[in-house]
């Protein structure tokens, strides 16, 4: 029987959306680097306050031995199955608010589109990230985590998008902390979609520009994606991305608090944690006598 859950903590250790092993050079095994997001999600859940929220874990395959592309998306068929599994959990639990702990940043796609459907489209999306994540199949980079926002808009791979219950219009999307488009065509596409962005400097001292956008967007509910590569690597390196000039931890916390004061946050994702040190420590422990048996 379906039941309604007020707040659901969704641990979503999906790693298949990333193709990042070459960027994590201190971890020599490509499979281990790729699946680092899996450990990242577990670590976030361990570190997050234990406040009694009901927790569900999305089942995620861990075999990285043979990765396959389909229609321009790496591990597309696996991602379709895991998206369906996430949606099944949400349809059973029927949460009104969701905290998602990932995993690479495509873990926001299922819960955010679920919430957009749950609130009949009365949802705006604030995407706090160094990257816009609006690539499409065929762009060259096949990692689905770079297609997360376009998927939320209902664009991209048809098999993945067909699993989603709603779409979020570009007029209801705002990028915060954006500083790395990676390719010129992505910057052009952002302008074509008409999605505005606030670079780190515009939210460093206050959230006035963000609050102005929230008041004009027309939605009463907000979903917030916090990609950890938005953070300044001069302060902390918690993710794969290390582009300089990012946001400080206190700035991100203040921005999200200010959103919550202005509108009701119904979805919050923290994603892209790449625990490089924890992975290396795990490897060290596995080499010690009495532990490596």
XYZ file of C-alpha atoms in Angstrom:
293
model
C 0.000 0.000 0.000
C 1.251 3.473 -0.859
C 1.976 5.773 2.047
C 2.862 9.453 2.245
C 6.210 10.398 3.767
C 6.827 14.014 4.789
C 10.617 14.052 4.289
C 12.508 11.215 2.658
C 16.292 10.857 2.682
C 17.199 9.232 -0.610
C 20.708 7.803 -0.700
C 21.455 7.493 -4.406
C 25.021 6.251 -4.977
C 24.839 6.364 -8.768
C 28.277 6.680 -10.357
C 27.579 5.534 -13.917
C 26.746 9.062 -15.096
C 30.377 10.124 -14.763
C 33.372 9.438 -16.993
C 35.996 10.955 -14.723
C 38.725 8.419 -13.988
C 41.324 10.399 -15.974
C 40.660 13.427 -13.761
C 41.322 11.637 -10.471
C 44.975 10.898 -11.104
C 45.886 9.931 -7.549
C 43.695 6.815 -7.888
C 45.435 4.690 -10.536
C 42.655 2.102 -11.012
C 40.094 3.624 -13.452
C 37.273 1.416 -12.168
C 37.951 2.422 -8.574
C 38.061 6.113 -9.497
C 34.803 5.832 -11.449
C 32.975 4.138 -8.588
C 34.310 6.682 -6.095
C 30.921 8.418 -6.275
C 29.392 5.301 -4.709
C 31.565 5.720 -1.618
C 30.903 9.468 -1.745
C 27.156 8.964 -1.330
C 27.661 6.577 1.578
C 30.048 9.015 3.236
C 27.598 11.908 2.868
C 24.880 9.809 4.471
C 27.231 8.871 7.336
C 28.226 12.494 7.928
C 24.751 14.031 7.598
C 22.853 14.626 10.874
C 20.804 11.679 12.075
C 17.478 13.443 12.510
C 15.164 10.478 12.220
C 14.285 10.981 8.568
C 13.113 7.882 6.795
C 15.947 6.697 4.562
C 15.783 4.652 1.385
C 18.749 3.563 -0.712
C 18.493 3.318 -4.483
C 20.029 -0.015 -5.589
C 23.006 0.708 -7.821
C 25.204 -1.737 -9.738
C 28.859 -1.637 -8.722
C 30.549 -3.608 -11.513
C 32.783 -1.218 -13.473
C 34.612 -3.871 -15.471
C 32.834 -3.255 -18.763
C 31.167 0.067 -19.443
C 29.071 0.483 -22.583
C 27.612 3.449 -24.433
C 24.191 3.487 -26.068
C 22.909 6.339 -28.225
C 25.632 8.666 -26.986
C 25.180 8.015 -23.255
C 27.699 6.015 -21.246
C 26.049 3.167 -19.305
C 22.658 4.324 -20.600
C 20.849 1.037 -20.016
C 22.099 0.802 -16.431
C 21.041 4.410 -15.782
C 17.561 3.692 -17.178
C 17.157 0.746 -14.792
C 18.411 2.759 -11.798
C 16.178 5.718 -12.674
C 13.231 3.340 -12.713
C 14.286 1.937 -9.338
C 14.476 5.455 -7.862
C 11.045 6.326 -9.247
C 9.600 3.103 -7.820
C 10.849 4.091 -4.359
C 9.334 7.565 -4.680
C 5.999 6.219 -5.911
C 5.794 3.891 -2.914
C 6.894 6.425 -0.294
C 5.080 9.451 -1.788
C 7.305 12.024 -0.032
C 6.404 15.700 -0.035
C 10.070 16.679 0.475
C 13.236 14.854 -0.507
C 16.858 15.098 0.583
C 19.042 13.286 -1.953
C 22.620 12.304 -1.190
C 24.640 11.247 -4.239
C 26.420 10.047 -6.251
C 27.176 12.070 -9.372
C 24.841 14.931 -10.061
C 22.324 13.140 -12.283
C 20.865 11.814 -9.002
C 18.744 14.982 -8.902
C 16.855 14.081 -12.079
C 14.410 11.520 -10.659
C 13.543 13.304 -7.365
C 13.286 16.760 -8.926
C 10.966 15.683 -11.734
C 8.957 13.649 -9.223
C 8.508 16.795 -7.109
C 7.644 18.903 -10.167
C 4.847 16.430 -10.856
C 3.812 16.225 -7.197
C 3.322 20.012 -7.041
C 1.727 20.354 -10.489
C 4.664 22.305 -11.902
C 4.757 24.864 -9.082
C 8.510 24.282 -8.672
C 11.599 26.316 -9.539
C 15.060 24.758 -9.703
C 18.230 26.427 -8.412
C 21.270 24.547 -9.716
C 24.364 25.422 -7.642
C 27.229 24.091 -9.717
C 30.462 25.021 -11.469
C 28.989 23.557 -14.689
C 25.600 24.024 -16.381
C 25.029 20.291 -17.077
C 23.108 20.959 -20.289
C 24.950 18.676 -22.682
C 23.021 16.286 -24.935
C 23.722 12.850 -26.393
C 26.066 13.282 -29.333
C 27.892 16.300 -27.908
C 31.087 14.305 -27.440
C 31.190 13.806 -23.680
C 28.972 10.813 -22.918
C 28.663 11.151 -19.146
C 25.009 11.544 -18.158
C 25.866 13.724 -15.159
C 26.610 16.511 -17.663
C 23.078 16.028 -19.089
C 21.230 16.301 -15.778
C 19.621 19.715 -16.304
C 18.556 18.999 -19.883
C 17.015 15.731 -18.642
C 15.048 17.695 -16.021
C 13.829 19.843 -18.921
C 12.635 16.717 -20.744
C 15.426 16.784 -23.312
C 18.032 14.172 -24.193
C 17.961 10.409 -24.274
C 14.391 9.267 -24.877
C 14.678 6.077 -22.826
C 15.829 7.949 -19.740
C 13.433 10.850 -20.200
C 10.486 8.456 -20.687
C 10.976 7.289 -17.081
C 10.438 10.815 -15.739
C 6.983 12.061 -14.657
C 7.404 15.772 -15.427
C 9.710 18.404 -16.844
C 10.941 21.738 -15.530
C 10.780 24.705 -17.908
C 14.004 26.667 -18.520
C 12.190 29.809 -17.302
C 12.041 28.160 -13.875
C 15.774 27.296 -13.730
C 18.632 29.383 -12.325
C 22.338 28.517 -12.263
C 24.355 29.719 -9.269
C 28.153 29.517 -9.035
C 28.603 28.690 -12.713
C 32.162 29.308 -13.915
C 33.119 26.518 -16.319
C 31.226 25.817 -19.551
C 34.008 23.509 -20.810
C 33.038 24.076 -24.463
C 31.861 27.122 -26.377
C 28.736 25.396 -27.712
C 27.493 24.799 -24.156
C 27.690 28.504 -23.364
C 25.781 29.251 -26.569
C 23.164 26.630 -25.686
C 22.619 28.160 -22.265
C 21.801 31.487 -23.912
C 19.494 29.750 -26.386
C 17.614 28.075 -23.551
C 17.398 31.426 -21.763
C 18.588 30.065 -18.413
C 20.179 32.866 -16.352
C 23.222 32.386 -14.151
C 24.824 34.085 -11.195
C 28.609 33.639 -11.064
C 30.311 33.222 -7.683
C 31.119 36.945 -7.419
C 27.412 37.897 -7.635
C 26.480 35.851 -4.576
C 29.675 36.284 -2.564
C 28.356 39.055 -0.304
C 24.590 38.675 -0.430
C 21.782 36.801 -2.147
C 19.910 39.836 -3.450
C 20.089 38.859 -7.128
C 18.977 35.329 -6.319
C 16.069 36.529 -4.193
C 15.002 38.866 -6.981
C 14.896 35.948 -9.398
C 12.955 33.776 -6.950
C 10.315 36.470 -6.514
C 9.935 36.843 -10.271
C 9.960 33.157 -11.233
C 6.333 32.500 -10.326
C 6.843 29.295 -8.313
C 6.181 28.860 -4.595
C 8.344 25.732 -4.194
C 12.053 25.286 -4.926
C 14.345 22.336 -5.498
C 18.041 22.988 -4.883
C 20.941 21.054 -6.345
C 24.274 21.526 -4.560
C 27.085 20.110 -6.674
C 30.196 20.066 -4.529
C 32.470 21.147 -7.372
C 30.954 24.612 -7.006
C 33.214 24.999 -3.955
C 36.494 26.861 -4.227
C 39.395 24.361 -4.345
C 41.487 26.929 -2.474
C 39.283 26.174 0.555
C 38.367 22.507 0.028
C 38.601 19.843 -2.705
C 35.570 17.590 -2.153
C 34.735 16.827 -5.797
C 36.268 15.982 -9.158
C 36.198 19.556 -10.449
C 38.986 21.865 -9.295
C 38.361 25.018 -11.355
C 39.580 28.009 -9.279
C 37.427 30.891 -8.138
C 34.491 28.953 -6.698
C 32.126 29.637 -3.829
C 33.116 29.343 -0.188
C 31.332 26.865 2.084
C 29.739 29.661 4.132
C 28.482 31.332 0.953
C 26.749 28.170 -0.254
C 25.127 27.588 3.135
C 23.960 31.203 3.273
C 22.542 31.057 -0.266
C 20.531 27.907 0.492
C 19.324 29.357 3.809
C 18.217 32.514 1.996
C 16.291 30.433 -0.532
C 14.545 28.648 2.347
C 13.568 31.970 3.904
C 12.034 33.184 0.643
C 10.364 30.005 -0.658
C 9.626 26.484 0.520
C 12.467 24.106 -0.317
C 10.926 20.741 -1.141
C 14.008 19.106 -2.635
C 17.674 19.346 -1.712
C 20.445 17.351 -3.352
C 24.074 17.206 -2.290
C 26.089 15.445 -4.972
C 29.413 14.848 -6.715
C 31.360 14.046 -3.561
C 34.616 12.346 -4.614
C 36.332 11.213 -1.382
C 39.859 10.896 -2.756
C 41.502 10.558 0.651
C 38.955 7.997 1.884
C 39.507 5.859 -1.217
C 43.263 5.890 -0.711
C 42.846 5.006 2.961
C 40.530 2.150 1.987
C 43.231 0.839 -0.342
C 45.863 1.141 2.375
C 43.739 -0.812 4.858
C 43.213 -3.532 2.278
C 46.966 -4.084 2.091
C 47.517 -4.657 5.804
C 48.001 -8.087 7.442
C 44.858 -9.536 9.089
C 42.724 -7.152 6.986
C 43.603 -8.247 3.464
C 42.417 -11.825 3.987
